[in-house]
mmCIF file of C-alpha atoms in Angstrom:
data_model
loop_
_atom_site.group_PDB
_atom_site.id
_atom_site.type_symbol
_atom_site.label_atom_id
_atom_site.label_comp_id
_atom_site.label_asym_id
_atom_site.label_seq_id
_atom_site.Cartn_x
_atom_site.Cartn_y
_atom_site.Cartn_z
ATOM 1 C CA MET W 26 -100.502 270.577 131.922
ATOM 2 C CA PRO W 27 -98.192 272.108 134.534
ATOM 3 C CA ASP W 28 -99.486 275.186 136.340
ATOM 4 C CA PHE W 29 -97.891 278.234 134.696
ATOM 5 C CA LEU W 30 -97.881 280.216 137.949
ATOM 6 C CA VAL W 31 -95.969 277.482 139.746
ATOM 7 C CA ILE W 32 -93.417 277.322 136.933
ATOM 8 C CA SER W 33 -93.023 281.095 136.880
ATOM 9 C CA ALA W 34 -92.469 281.150 140.656
ATOM 10 C CA ASP W 35 -89.787 278.475 140.348
ATOM 11 C CA LEU W 36 -88.074 280.418 137.574
ATOM 12 C CA ALA W 37 -88.410 283.859 139.195
ATOM 13 C CA TRP W 38 -85.249 283.796 141.247
ATOM 14 C CA PRO W 39 -82.913 282.264 138.624
ATOM 15 C CA LEU W 40 -84.181 284.738 136.013
ATOM 16 C CA ALA W 41 -83.825 287.662 138.435
ATOM 17 C CA VAL W 42 -80.235 286.676 139.212
ATOM 18 C CA LEU W 43 -79.457 286.348 135.489
ATOM 19 C CA LEU W 44 -81.052 289.712 134.751
ATOM 20 C CA ALA W 45 -79.167 291.358 137.618
ATOM 21 C CA TRP W 46 -75.864 289.932 136.402
ATOM 22 C CA LEU W 47 -76.415 291.107 132.826
ATOM 23 C CA ALA W 48 -77.559 294.569 133.922
ATOM 24 C CA GLY W 49 -74.635 294.860 136.315
ATOM 25 C CA GLU W 50 -72.087 293.937 133.632
ATOM 26 C CA PHE W 51 -73.453 296.286 130.992
ATOM 27 C CA ILE W 52 -73.979 299.267 133.312
ATOM 28 C CA HIS W 53 -70.562 298.744 134.906
ATOM 29 C CA ARG W 54 -68.901 298.809 131.490
ATOM 30 C CA TRP W 55 -70.780 301.908 130.404
ATOM 31 C CA THR W 56 -70.579 303.934 133.629
ATOM 32 C CA ARG W 57 -67.899 302.200 135.801
ATOM 33 C CA LEU W 58 -70.417 302.217 138.649
ATOM 34 C CA PRO W 59 -70.273 299.272 141.130
ATOM 35 C CA ARG W 60 -72.106 296.190 139.891
ATOM 36 C CA ILE W 61 -73.726 295.561 143.259
ATOM 37 C CA SER W 62 -75.676 298.844 143.069
ATOM 38 C CA VAL W 63 -77.336 297.495 139.936
ATOM 39 C CA TYR W 64 -77.998 294.065 141.479
ATOM 40 C CA GLY W 65 -80.039 295.587 144.296
ATOM 41 C CA LEU W 66 -82.018 297.848 142.006
ATOM 42 C CA VAL W 67 -82.950 294.943 139.764
ATOM 43 C CA GLY W 68 -84.009 292.883 142.757
ATOM 44 C CA PHE W 69 -86.261 295.641 144.099
ATOM 45 C CA LEU W 70 -87.909 296.281 140.741
ATOM 46 C CA CYS W 71 -88.522 292.573 140.119
ATOM 47 C CA ALA W 72 -90.040 292.115 143.580
ATOM 48 C CA GLN W 73 -92.394 295.090 143.129
ATOM 49 C CA ALA W 74 -93.455 293.948 139.676
ATOM 50 C CA PHE W 75 -94.078 290.292 140.669
ATOM 51 C CA PRO W 76 -94.590 290.249 144.459
ATOM 52 C CA GLU W 77 -96.143 286.772 144.611
ATOM 53 C CA GLN W 78 -93.304 285.152 142.680
ATOM 54 C CA PHE W 79 -90.653 286.708 144.944
ATOM 55 C CA ALA W 80 -92.389 286.136 148.284
ATOM 56 C CA THR W 81 -90.135 284.174 150.635
ATOM 57 C CA GLU W 82 -91.173 282.327 153.775
ATOM 58 C CA SER W 83 -88.970 281.188 156.624
ATOM 59 C CA GLY W 84 -86.839 278.227 155.571
ATOM 60 C CA ASN W 85 -87.007 279.130 151.872
ATOM 61 C CA PRO W 86 -83.852 277.916 150.055
ATOM 62 C CA VAL W 87 -83.274 281.470 148.745
ATOM 63 C CA ILE W 88 -83.012 282.795 152.305
ATOM 64 C CA VAL W 89 -80.630 280.012 153.232
ATOM 65 C CA MET W 90 -78.393 280.698 150.207
ATOM 66 C CA ALA W 91 -78.444 284.433 150.912
ATOM 67 C CA ASN W 92 -77.313 283.819 154.477
ATOM 68 C CA VAL W 93 -74.549 281.498 153.247
ATOM 69 C CA ALA W 94 -73.376 284.213 150.852
ATOM 70 C CA PHE W 95 -73.386 286.751 153.691
ATOM 71 C CA GLY W 96 -71.512 284.275 155.869
ATOM 72 C CA LEU W 97 -68.777 283.905 153.244
ATOM 73 C CA ILE W 98 -68.408 287.660 153.047
ATOM 74 C CA LEU W 99 -68.299 288.008 156.838
ATOM 75 C CA PHE W 100 -65.660 285.305 157.047
ATOM 76 C CA GLU W 101 -63.527 287.100 154.505
ATOM 77 C CA LEU W 102 -63.963 290.380 156.343
ATOM 78 C CA GLY W 103 -63.006 288.788 159.648
ATOM 79 C CA TYR W 104 -60.013 287.201 157.999
ATOM 80 C CA ARG W 105 -58.744 290.598 156.904
ATOM 81 C CA VAL W 106 -58.945 292.159 160.404
ATOM 82 C CA ASN W 107 -55.574 292.401 162.128
ATOM 83 C CA LEU W 108 -56.025 292.719 165.882
ATOM 84 C CA ASN W 109 -52.282 293.324 166.357
ATOM 85 C CA TRP W 110 -52.560 296.446 164.214
ATOM 86 C CA LEU W 111 -55.392 297.730 166.356
ATOM 87 C CA ARG W 112 -53.279 297.195 169.441
ATOM 88 C CA VAL W 113 -50.352 299.064 167.905
ATOM 89 C CA ASN W 114 -52.586 301.914 166.691
ATOM 90 C CA PRO W 115 -55.547 302.073 169.132
ATOM 91 C CA TRP W 116 -56.764 305.365 167.649
ATOM 92 C CA VAL W 117 -58.308 303.406 164.758
ATOM 93 C CA ALA W 118 -60.515 301.480 167.180
ATOM 94 C CA ILE W 119 -61.209 304.630 169.202
ATOM 95 C CA SER W 120 -62.383 306.466 166.075
ATOM 96 C CA GLY W 121 -64.658 303.528 165.260
ATOM 97 C CA LEU W 122 -66.173 303.525 168.750
ATOM 98 C CA ALA W 123 -66.676 307.293 168.634
ATOM 99 C CA GLU W 124 -68.380 307.450 165.225
ATOM 100 C CA THR W 125 -70.541 304.355 165.942
ATOM 101 C CA PHE W 126 -71.965 305.567 169.223
ATOM 102 C CA ALA W 127 -72.242 309.161 167.952
ATOM 103 C CA THR W 128 -74.311 307.794 165.058
ATOM 104 C CA PHE W 129 -76.515 305.924 167.495
ATOM 105 C CA ALA W 130 -77.109 309.067 169.608
ATOM 106 C CA VAL W 131 -77.793 311.394 166.673
ATOM 107 C CA VAL W 132 -80.177 308.993 164.878
ATOM 108 C CA TYR W 133 -82.058 308.291 168.119
ATOM 109 C CA LEU W 134 -82.479 312.000 168.854
ATOM 110 C CA ILE W 135 -83.700 312.766 165.310
ATOM 111 C CA ALA W 136 -86.113 309.831 165.266
ATOM 112 C CA SER W 137 -87.504 310.781 168.688
ATOM 113 C CA ALA W 138 -87.950 314.407 167.592
ATOM 114 C CA TRP W 139 -89.773 313.075 164.523
ATOM 115 C CA GLY W 140 -92.333 311.476 166.822
ATOM 116 C CA VAL W 141 -91.131 307.909 166.513
ATOM 117 C CA PRO W 142 -91.841 305.748 169.631
ATOM 118 C CA SER W 143 -88.862 305.377 171.940
ATOM 119 C CA MET W 144 -88.280 301.633 171.370
ATOM 120 C CA THR W 145 -88.580 302.019 167.583
ATOM 121 C CA ALA W 146 -86.169 304.946 167.656
ATOM 122 C CA LEU W 147 -83.676 302.817 169.588
ATOM 123 C CA LEU W 148 -83.928 300.018 166.989
ATOM 124 C CA LEU W 149 -83.447 302.504 164.171
ATOM 125 C CA ALA W 150 -80.410 303.947 165.881
ATOM 126 C CA SER W 151 -78.854 300.529 166.458
ATOM 127 C CA LEU W 152 -79.313 299.576 162.788
ATOM 128 C CA ALA W 153 -77.889 302.910 161.636
ATOM 129 C CA MET W 154 -74.672 302.149 163.557
ATOM 130 C CA SER W 155 -73.869 299.356 161.117
ATOM 131 C CA THR W 156 -71.958 299.391 157.860
ATOM 132 C CA SER W 157 -72.711 296.636 155.384
ATOM 133 C CA PRO W 158 -69.648 294.366 155.019
ATOM 134 C CA ALA W 159 -71.137 292.934 151.811
ATOM 135 C CA GLY W 160 -71.318 296.328 150.129
ATOM 136 C CA VAL W 161 -67.887 297.524 151.243
ATOM 137 C CA LEU W 162 -65.993 294.298 150.618
ATOM 138 C CA ARG W 163 -67.466 293.793 147.172
ATOM 139 C CA VAL W 164 -66.475 297.311 146.142
ATOM 140 C CA VAL W 165 -62.983 296.862 147.552
ATOM 141 C CA ASN W 166 -62.475 293.584 145.717
ATOM 142 C CA GLU W 167 -64.038 294.854 142.479
ATOM 143 C CA ALA W 168 -61.878 297.973 142.479
ATOM 144 C CA ARG W 169 -58.811 296.012 143.630
ATOM 145 C CA SER W 170 -58.346 298.658 146.249
ATOM 146 C CA SER W 171 -55.457 298.581 148.742
ATOM 147 C CA GLY W 172 -53.827 301.026 151.125
ATOM 148 C CA GLN W 173 -54.285 302.768 154.450
ATOM 149 C CA VAL W 174 -57.847 303.921 153.768
ATOM 150 C CA THR W 175 -58.937 300.474 152.517
ATOM 151 C CA GLU W 176 -57.541 298.656 155.553
ATOM 152 C CA ARG W 177 -59.036 301.170 157.971
ATOM 153 C CA VAL W 178 -62.419 300.935 156.314
ATOM 154 C CA LEU W 179 -62.425 297.135 156.583
ATOM 155 C CA HIS W 180 -61.474 297.232 160.268
ATOM 156 C CA LEU W 181 -64.115 299.883 161.018
ATOM 157 C CA VAL W 182 -66.751 297.883 159.139
ATOM 158 C CA ALA W 183 -66.028 294.849 161.320
ATOM 159 C CA LEU W 184 -66.222 297.006 164.475
ATOM 160 C CA ASN W 185 -69.501 298.565 163.257
ATOM 161 C CA CYS W 186 -71.003 295.131 162.654
ATOM 162 C CA VAL W 187 -70.126 293.776 166.089
ATOM 163 C CA LEU W 188 -71.351 296.885 167.915
ATOM 164 C CA ALA W 189 -74.545 297.086 165.849
ATOM 165 C CA VAL W 190 -75.402 293.377 166.489
ATOM 166 C CA LEU W 191 -74.696 293.713 170.210
ATOM 167 C CA THR W 192 -76.797 296.849 170.568
ATOM 168 C CA PHE W 193 -79.633 295.597 168.322
ATOM 169 C CA LYS W 194 -79.904 292.248 170.145
ATOM 170 C CA VAL W 195 -79.972 293.913 173.566
ATOM 171 C CA ILE W 196 -82.731 296.299 172.451
ATOM 172 C CA VAL W 197 -84.731 293.417 170.885
ATOM 173 C CA GLY W 198 -84.313 291.558 174.152
ATOM 174 C CA PHE W 199 -85.888 294.427 176.053
ATOM 175 C CA TRP W 200 -88.625 294.645 173.387
ATOM 176 C CA VAL W 201 -89.484 290.987 173.996
ATOM 177 C CA PHE W 202 -89.406 291.495 177.744
ATOM 178 C CA GLU W 203 -91.836 294.400 177.454
ATOM 179 C CA THR W 204 -94.308 292.488 175.253
ATOM 180 C CA SER W 205 -94.074 289.038 176.798
ATOM 181 C CA GLY W 206 -92.906 289.774 180.341
ATOM 182 C CA SER W 207 -90.437 286.866 180.091
ATOM 183 C CA LEU W 208 -87.024 287.917 181.347
ATOM 184 C CA THR W 209 -85.588 284.511 180.440
ATOM 185 C CA GLN W 210 -86.596 284.965 176.806
ATOM 186 C CA ALA W 211 -85.180 288.465 176.769
ATOM 187 C CA ILE W 212 -81.806 287.265 178.075
ATOM 188 C CA SER W 213 -81.718 284.379 175.592
ATOM 189 C CA LEU W 214 -82.164 286.843 172.736
ATOM 190 C CA SER W 215 -79.264 289.003 173.886
ATOM 191 C CA ALA W 216 -76.267 288.050 176.038
ATOM 192 C CA ILE W 217 -76.395 284.247 175.870
ATOM 193 C CA GLU W 218 -77.066 284.268 172.123
ATOM 194 C CA LEU W 219 -74.191 286.664 171.406
ATOM 195 C CA VAL W 220 -71.598 284.922 173.555
ATOM 196 C CA SER W 221 -72.561 281.516 172.228
ATOM 197 C CA SER W 222 -72.357 282.716 168.610
ATOM 198 C CA ALA W 223 -68.902 284.220 169.072
ATOM 199 C CA LEU W 224 -67.601 281.139 170.895
ATOM 200 C CA LEU W 225 -68.946 278.816 168.159
ATOM 201 C CA GLY W 226 -67.133 280.779 165.465
ATOM 202 C CA ALA W 227 -63.932 281.005 167.495
ATOM 203 C CA VAL W 228 -63.874 277.241 168.138
ATOM 204 C CA CYS W 229 -64.271 276.568 164.413
ATOM 205 C CA GLY W 230 -61.513 279.113 163.758
ATOM 206 C CA MET W 231 -59.163 277.078 165.945
ATOM 207 C CA LEU W 232 -60.212 273.574 164.799
ATOM 208 C CA VAL W 233 -60.183 274.116 161.026
ATOM 209 C CA PRO W 234 -56.600 275.436 160.805
ATOM 210 C CA ALA W 235 -55.441 272.555 163.030
ATOM 211 C CA VAL W 236 -57.062 270.019 160.711
ATOM 212 C CA LEU W 237 -55.640 271.743 157.624
ATOM 213 C CA ARG W 238 -52.146 271.725 159.075
ATOM 214 C CA HIS W 239 -52.472 267.996 159.696
ATOM 215 C CA LEU W 240 -53.667 267.393 156.141
ATOM 216 C CA GLY W 241 -51.123 269.694 154.485
ATOM 217 C CA ASN W 242 -51.635 271.635 151.216
ATOM 218 C CA LEU W 243 -53.125 274.574 153.101
ATOM 219 C CA ALA W 244 -53.209 277.010 150.192
ATOM 220 C CA ARG W 245 -54.966 274.529 147.903
ATOM 221 C CA GLU W 246 -57.462 273.025 150.361
ATOM 222 C CA GLY W 247 -58.034 275.977 152.716
ATOM 223 C CA THR W 248 -60.664 277.827 150.679
ATOM 224 C CA LEU W 249 -62.898 274.793 150.297
ATOM 225 C CA ALA W 250 -62.630 273.947 153.954
ATOM 226 C CA PHE W 251 -63.446 277.510 154.998
ATOM 227 C CA ALA W 252 -66.491 277.621 152.704
ATOM 228 C CA LEU W 253 -67.825 274.306 153.977
ATOM 229 C CA VAL W 254 -67.482 275.350 157.588
ATOM 230 C CA VAL W 255 -69.206 278.657 156.869
ATOM 231 C CA VAL W 256 -72.166 276.701 155.436
ATOM 232 C CA ILE W 257 -72.246 274.522 158.552
ATOM 233 C CA LEU W 258 -71.993 277.575 160.844
ATOM 234 C CA VAL W 259 -74.923 279.254 159.088
ATOM 235 C CA ALA W 260 -77.013 276.074 159.378
ATOM 236 C CA ILE W 261 -76.194 275.647 163.090
ATOM 237 C CA THR W 262 -76.893 279.264 163.991
ATOM 238 C CA HIS W 263 -80.241 279.200 162.206
ATOM 239 C CA ALA W 264 -81.243 275.919 163.847
ATOM 240 C CA THR W 265 -80.295 277.228 167.319
ATOM 241 C CA ASP W 266 -81.360 280.892 166.900
ATOM 242 C CA LEU W 267 -77.787 282.144 167.299
ATOM 243 C CA SER W 268 -76.211 284.999 165.334
ATOM 244 C CA PRO W 269 -74.603 283.915 162.063
ATOM 245 C CA VAL W 270 -73.093 287.391 161.811
ATOM 246 C CA LEU W 271 -70.981 287.023 164.938
ATOM 247 C CA ALA W 272 -70.249 283.315 164.345
ATOM 248 C CA THR W 273 -68.852 283.712 160.821
ATOM 249 C CA LEU W 274 -67.054 286.958 161.661
ATOM 250 C CA ALA W 275 -65.387 285.291 164.681
ATOM 251 C CA PHE W 276 -64.513 282.286 162.523
ATOM 252 C CA GLY W 277 -62.664 284.449 160.020
ATOM 253 C CA LEU W 278 -60.964 286.514 162.705
ATOM 254 C CA THR W 279 -59.743 283.448 164.582
ATOM 255 C CA ALA W 280 -58.632 281.604 161.432
ATOM 256 C CA ARG W 281 -56.514 284.582 160.369
ATOM 257 C CA HIS W 282 -54.668 284.635 163.641
ATOM 258 C CA ARG W 283 -54.038 280.887 163.395
ATOM 259 C CA ARG W 284 -51.888 281.741 160.347
ATOM 260 C CA VAL W 285 -53.667 279.773 157.614
ATOM 261 C CA ALA W 286 -53.091 281.160 154.109
ATOM 262 C CA PHE W 287 -56.018 282.703 152.257
ATOM 263 C CA THR W 288 -54.570 284.178 149.056
ATOM 264 C CA ARG W 289 -55.901 287.075 146.976
ATOM 265 C CA THR W 290 -56.890 284.749 144.142
ATOM 266 C CA GLN W 291 -59.228 282.887 146.537
ATOM 267 C CA ARG W 292 -61.156 285.967 147.643
ATOM 268 C CA ASN W 293 -64.877 286.029 146.851
ATOM 269 C CA PHE W 294 -64.682 282.178 146.954
ATOM 270 C CA GLY W 295 -64.495 281.848 143.178
ATOM 271 C CA ALA W 296 -67.422 281.579 140.741
ATOM 272 C CA ILE W 297 -69.784 280.086 143.318
ATOM 273 C CA GLY W 298 -69.076 282.966 145.654
ATOM 274 C CA GLU W 299 -69.767 285.457 142.873
ATOM 275 C CA LEU W 300 -73.113 283.763 142.083
ATOM 276 C CA LEU W 301 -74.207 283.708 145.699
ATOM 277 C CA ALA W 302 -73.222 287.366 146.080
ATOM 278 C CA ILE W 303 -75.492 288.361 143.210
ATOM 279 C CA LEU W 304 -78.342 286.359 144.782
ATOM 280 C CA LEU W 305 -77.614 288.101 148.117
ATOM 281 C CA PHE W 306 -77.937 291.599 146.713
ATOM 282 C CA VAL W 307 -81.013 290.736 144.673
ATOM 283 C CA PHE W 308 -82.625 289.140 147.716
ATOM 284 C CA ALA W 309 -81.744 291.958 150.132
ATOM 285 C CA VAL W 310 -84.217 294.458 148.748
ATOM 286 C CA SER W 311 -86.773 291.995 147.388
ATOM 287 C CA THR W 312 -88.086 291.660 150.965
ATOM 288 C CA LEU W 313 -89.114 295.337 151.080
ATOM 289 C CA SER W 314 -92.460 296.744 150.058
ATOM 290 C CA TRP W 315 -92.995 299.956 148.118
ATOM 291 C CA ASP W 316 -95.515 301.178 150.691
ATOM 292 C CA ASN W 317 -92.950 301.027 153.486
ATOM 293 C CA VAL W 318 -90.396 302.756 151.334
ATOM 294 C CA VAL W 319 -92.830 305.616 150.622
ATOM 295 C CA ASN W 320 -94.049 305.869 154.238
ATOM 296 C CA GLY W 321 -90.545 306.071 155.646
ATOM 297 C CA GLY W 322 -88.937 307.984 152.818
ATOM 298 C CA MET W 323 -88.635 311.450 154.310
ATOM 299 C CA LEU W 324 -87.420 310.292 157.717
ATOM 300 C CA ALA W 325 -85.018 307.908 156.026
ATOM 301 C CA PHE W 326 -83.550 310.735 153.949
ATOM 302 C CA VAL W 327 -82.916 312.855 157.049
ATOM 303 C CA LEU W 328 -81.469 309.924 159.003
ATOM 304 C CA LEU W 329 -79.162 308.922 156.161
ATOM 305 C CA LEU W 330 -77.794 312.467 155.853
ATOM 306 C CA ALA W 331 -77.189 312.586 159.604
ATOM 307 C CA ARG W 332 -75.608 309.126 159.617
ATOM 308 C CA PHE W 333 -73.291 309.976 156.735
ATOM 309 C CA ALA W 334 -72.235 313.299 158.292
ATOM 310 C CA VAL W 335 -71.576 311.816 161.723
ATOM 311 C CA LYS W 336 -69.600 308.814 160.452
ATOM 312 C CA THR W 337 -67.507 310.990 158.125
ATOM 313 C CA ALA W 338 -66.806 313.637 160.723
ATOM 314 C CA GLY W 339 -66.264 311.070 163.490
ATOM 315 C CA VAL W 340 -63.523 309.192 161.599
ATOM 316 C CA ALA W 341 -61.938 312.421 160.202
ATOM 317 C CA ALA W 342 -61.707 313.918 163.703
ATOM 318 C CA PHE W 343 -59.262 311.168 164.725
ATOM 319 C CA SER W 344 -57.410 310.971 161.396
ATOM 320 C CA GLN W 345 -54.195 312.746 162.396
ATOM 321 C CA LEU W 346 -54.088 311.047 165.793
ATOM 322 C CA SER W 347 -54.316 307.688 164.030
ATOM 323 C CA GLY W 348 -51.506 308.590 161.592
ATOM 324 C CA ILE W 349 -53.217 309.723 158.363
ATOM 325 C CA PRO W 350 -53.974 313.181 156.920
ATOM 326 C CA TRP W 351 -57.501 314.596 157.328
ATOM 327 C CA ARG W 352 -58.212 314.012 153.590
ATOM 328 C CA LYS W 353 -57.766 310.266 154.001
ATOM 329 C CA GLY W 354 -59.740 310.412 157.231
ATOM 330 C CA LEU W 355 -62.648 311.972 155.326
ATOM 331 C CA ALA W 356 -62.373 309.317 152.616
ATOM 332 C CA THR W 357 -62.422 306.573 155.259
ATOM 333 C CA GLY W 358 -65.558 307.959 156.887
ATOM 334 C CA MET W 359 -67.296 308.407 153.523
ATOM 335 C CA ALA W 360 -66.529 304.810 152.570
ATOM 336 C CA LEU W 361 -68.668 303.564 155.529
ATOM 337 C CA ALA W 362 -71.847 304.597 153.700
ATOM 338 C CA PRO W 363 -73.330 301.135 152.769
ATOM 339 C CA MET W 364 -75.717 299.526 155.259
ATOM 340 C CA SER W 365 -78.470 297.768 153.322
ATOM 341 C CA VAL W 366 -77.643 294.052 153.172
ATOM 342 C CA PHE W 367 -76.545 293.868 156.794
ATOM 343 C CA VAL W 368 -79.789 295.478 157.998
ATOM 344 C CA VAL W 369 -82.090 293.274 155.893
ATOM 345 C CA LEU W 370 -80.511 289.995 156.984
ATOM 346 C CA LEU W 371 -80.417 291.076 160.639
ATOM 347 C CA LEU W 372 -84.131 291.803 160.462
ATOM 348 C CA GLU W 373 -84.804 288.483 158.684
ATOM 349 C CA GLN W 374 -82.887 286.591 161.391
ATOM 350 C CA THR W 375 -84.892 288.372 164.068
ATOM 351 C CA LYS W 376 -88.115 287.423 162.240
ATOM 352 C CA ASN W 377 -87.051 283.788 162.408
ATOM 353 C CA SER W 378 -86.921 284.166 166.186
ATOM 354 C CA GLY W 379 -90.574 285.236 166.249
ATOM 355 C CA VAL W 380 -89.988 289.011 166.426
ATOM 356 C CA VAL W 381 -91.358 290.838 163.365
ATOM 357 C CA LEU W 382 -90.108 294.411 163.129
ATOM 358 C CA VAL W 383 -90.248 295.261 159.433
ATOM 359 C CA ASP W 384 -93.602 297.042 159.544
ATOM 360 C CA GLU W 385 -92.617 299.033 162.665
ATOM 361 C CA LEU W 386 -89.410 300.181 160.944
ATOM 362 C CA ALA W 387 -90.763 301.643 157.712
ATOM 363 C CA ALA W 388 -87.846 304.099 157.618
ATOM 364 C CA VAL W 389 -85.437 301.156 157.455
ATOM 365 C CA ALA W 390 -87.056 300.016 154.183
ATOM 366 C CA ALA W 391 -86.438 303.403 152.586
ATOM 367 C CA MET W 392 -82.929 303.630 154.005
ATOM 368 C CA THR W 393 -82.147 300.175 152.660
ATOM 369 C CA VAL W 394 -83.333 300.954 149.138
ATOM 370 C CA PHE W 395 -81.503 304.290 149.028
ATOM 371 C CA MET W 396 -78.230 302.859 150.315
ATOM 372 C CA GLU W 397 -78.423 299.687 148.248
ATOM 373 C CA VAL W 398 -77.879 301.899 145.209
ATOM 374 C CA LEU W 399 -75.985 304.910 146.607
ATOM 375 C CA GLY W 400 -73.874 303.291 149.304
ATOM 376 C CA PRO W 401 -71.502 301.286 147.073
ATOM 377 C CA ILE W 402 -71.144 304.268 144.735
ATOM 378 C CA ILE W 403 -70.055 306.498 147.636
ATOM 379 C CA THR W 404 -67.589 303.851 148.825
ATOM 380 C CA GLN W 405 -66.159 303.521 145.320
ATOM 381 C CA ARG W 406 -65.786 307.331 144.929
ATOM 382 C CA ALA W 407 -64.124 307.581 148.380
ATOM 383 C CA LEU W 408 -61.546 304.909 147.496
ATOM 384 C CA ILE W 409 -60.869 306.593 144.153
ATOM 385 C CA TRP W 410 -60.455 309.942 145.928
ATOM 386 C CA ALA W 411 -57.973 308.268 148.284
ATOM 387 C CA ARG W 412 -56.099 306.991 145.193
ATOM 388 C CA GLU W 413 -56.163 303.387 146.308
ATOM 389 C CA THR W 414 -57.971 301.764 143.404
ATOM 390 C CA SER W 415 -56.716 300.295 140.142
ATOM 391 C CA LYS W 416 -56.497 302.569 137.133
ATOM 392 C CA GLU W 417 -59.301 300.669 135.348
ATOM 393 C CA VAL W 418 -61.993 301.824 137.829
#
């Protein structure tokens, strides 16, 4: 007779995804809240109720699928970034740089004053710089949002991601150097890794459009080709300890500027993309323990308030210089609230490189759980306040 525990472990993830989808649909219809807020909450509750069934080791297929889902989202985000617009209106990029590094400084100062060790405070600050592209893009697509605020938010999210990855990897490199004394290993975890990741994505972004032009039927075949290359990029970056975040983001950014069509109907990569996205949000918080959430809860609450205030004020301060009224500047800053999925997967990728930081960063666990639920709601409310969503939301 088959072992019931083995069967239940095999069924745990499919059942959790099904439960998350059902809960997301019902709660969205009743409350109009973002579905992804519900997905994360279901994932966290399932993992706490059945920790053994939801335990994931390195190389687990669930981790691979979650990273593929995140890669698809990052590709889409990169595809929607228009570098020409940033050159025409540099104040958008300047506001992003200002709010990102101001967030880093404020979070570091608060964490240090709280008694957190210097290196841990630096890691917390680098993670707080980020905005989750998964949370923001899913809300934007779900609400069918469009307009000045929406486009600025997407560009700022991409900038936040790049700066957060760069800063985090450099700090992790110094962490490794301090613990192992190997300068070569420290460098490989920072500069070489980052440059190689970006170059890999950029090369794919040039090759794929060239192949599609040769084959013809770009609109019909493009989405499948993009998805397949994202899967390959995620596999290569994991096998070589590169950054899938930078690789897939650079792939989307380069592909966009090679002028290959990616129509609105193809966003989210269809039904498979939707399924993988649910798995991603369920997985993101299933890796966290309740003990870490409780231990880091108070510090996380303070850091999240500071992060939200700095990002909102930082973007709003440059709103008129960048060509929008202060009200839309405030809405843009508020919409940068999500951070959970990006942080979890960045920590998971670092763990695969042999650096385990989850226990040292208990506050991150609490921040992740809070913002998994609240972040998408704040983004949705900000876009509604900016009057850029469909009437059904």
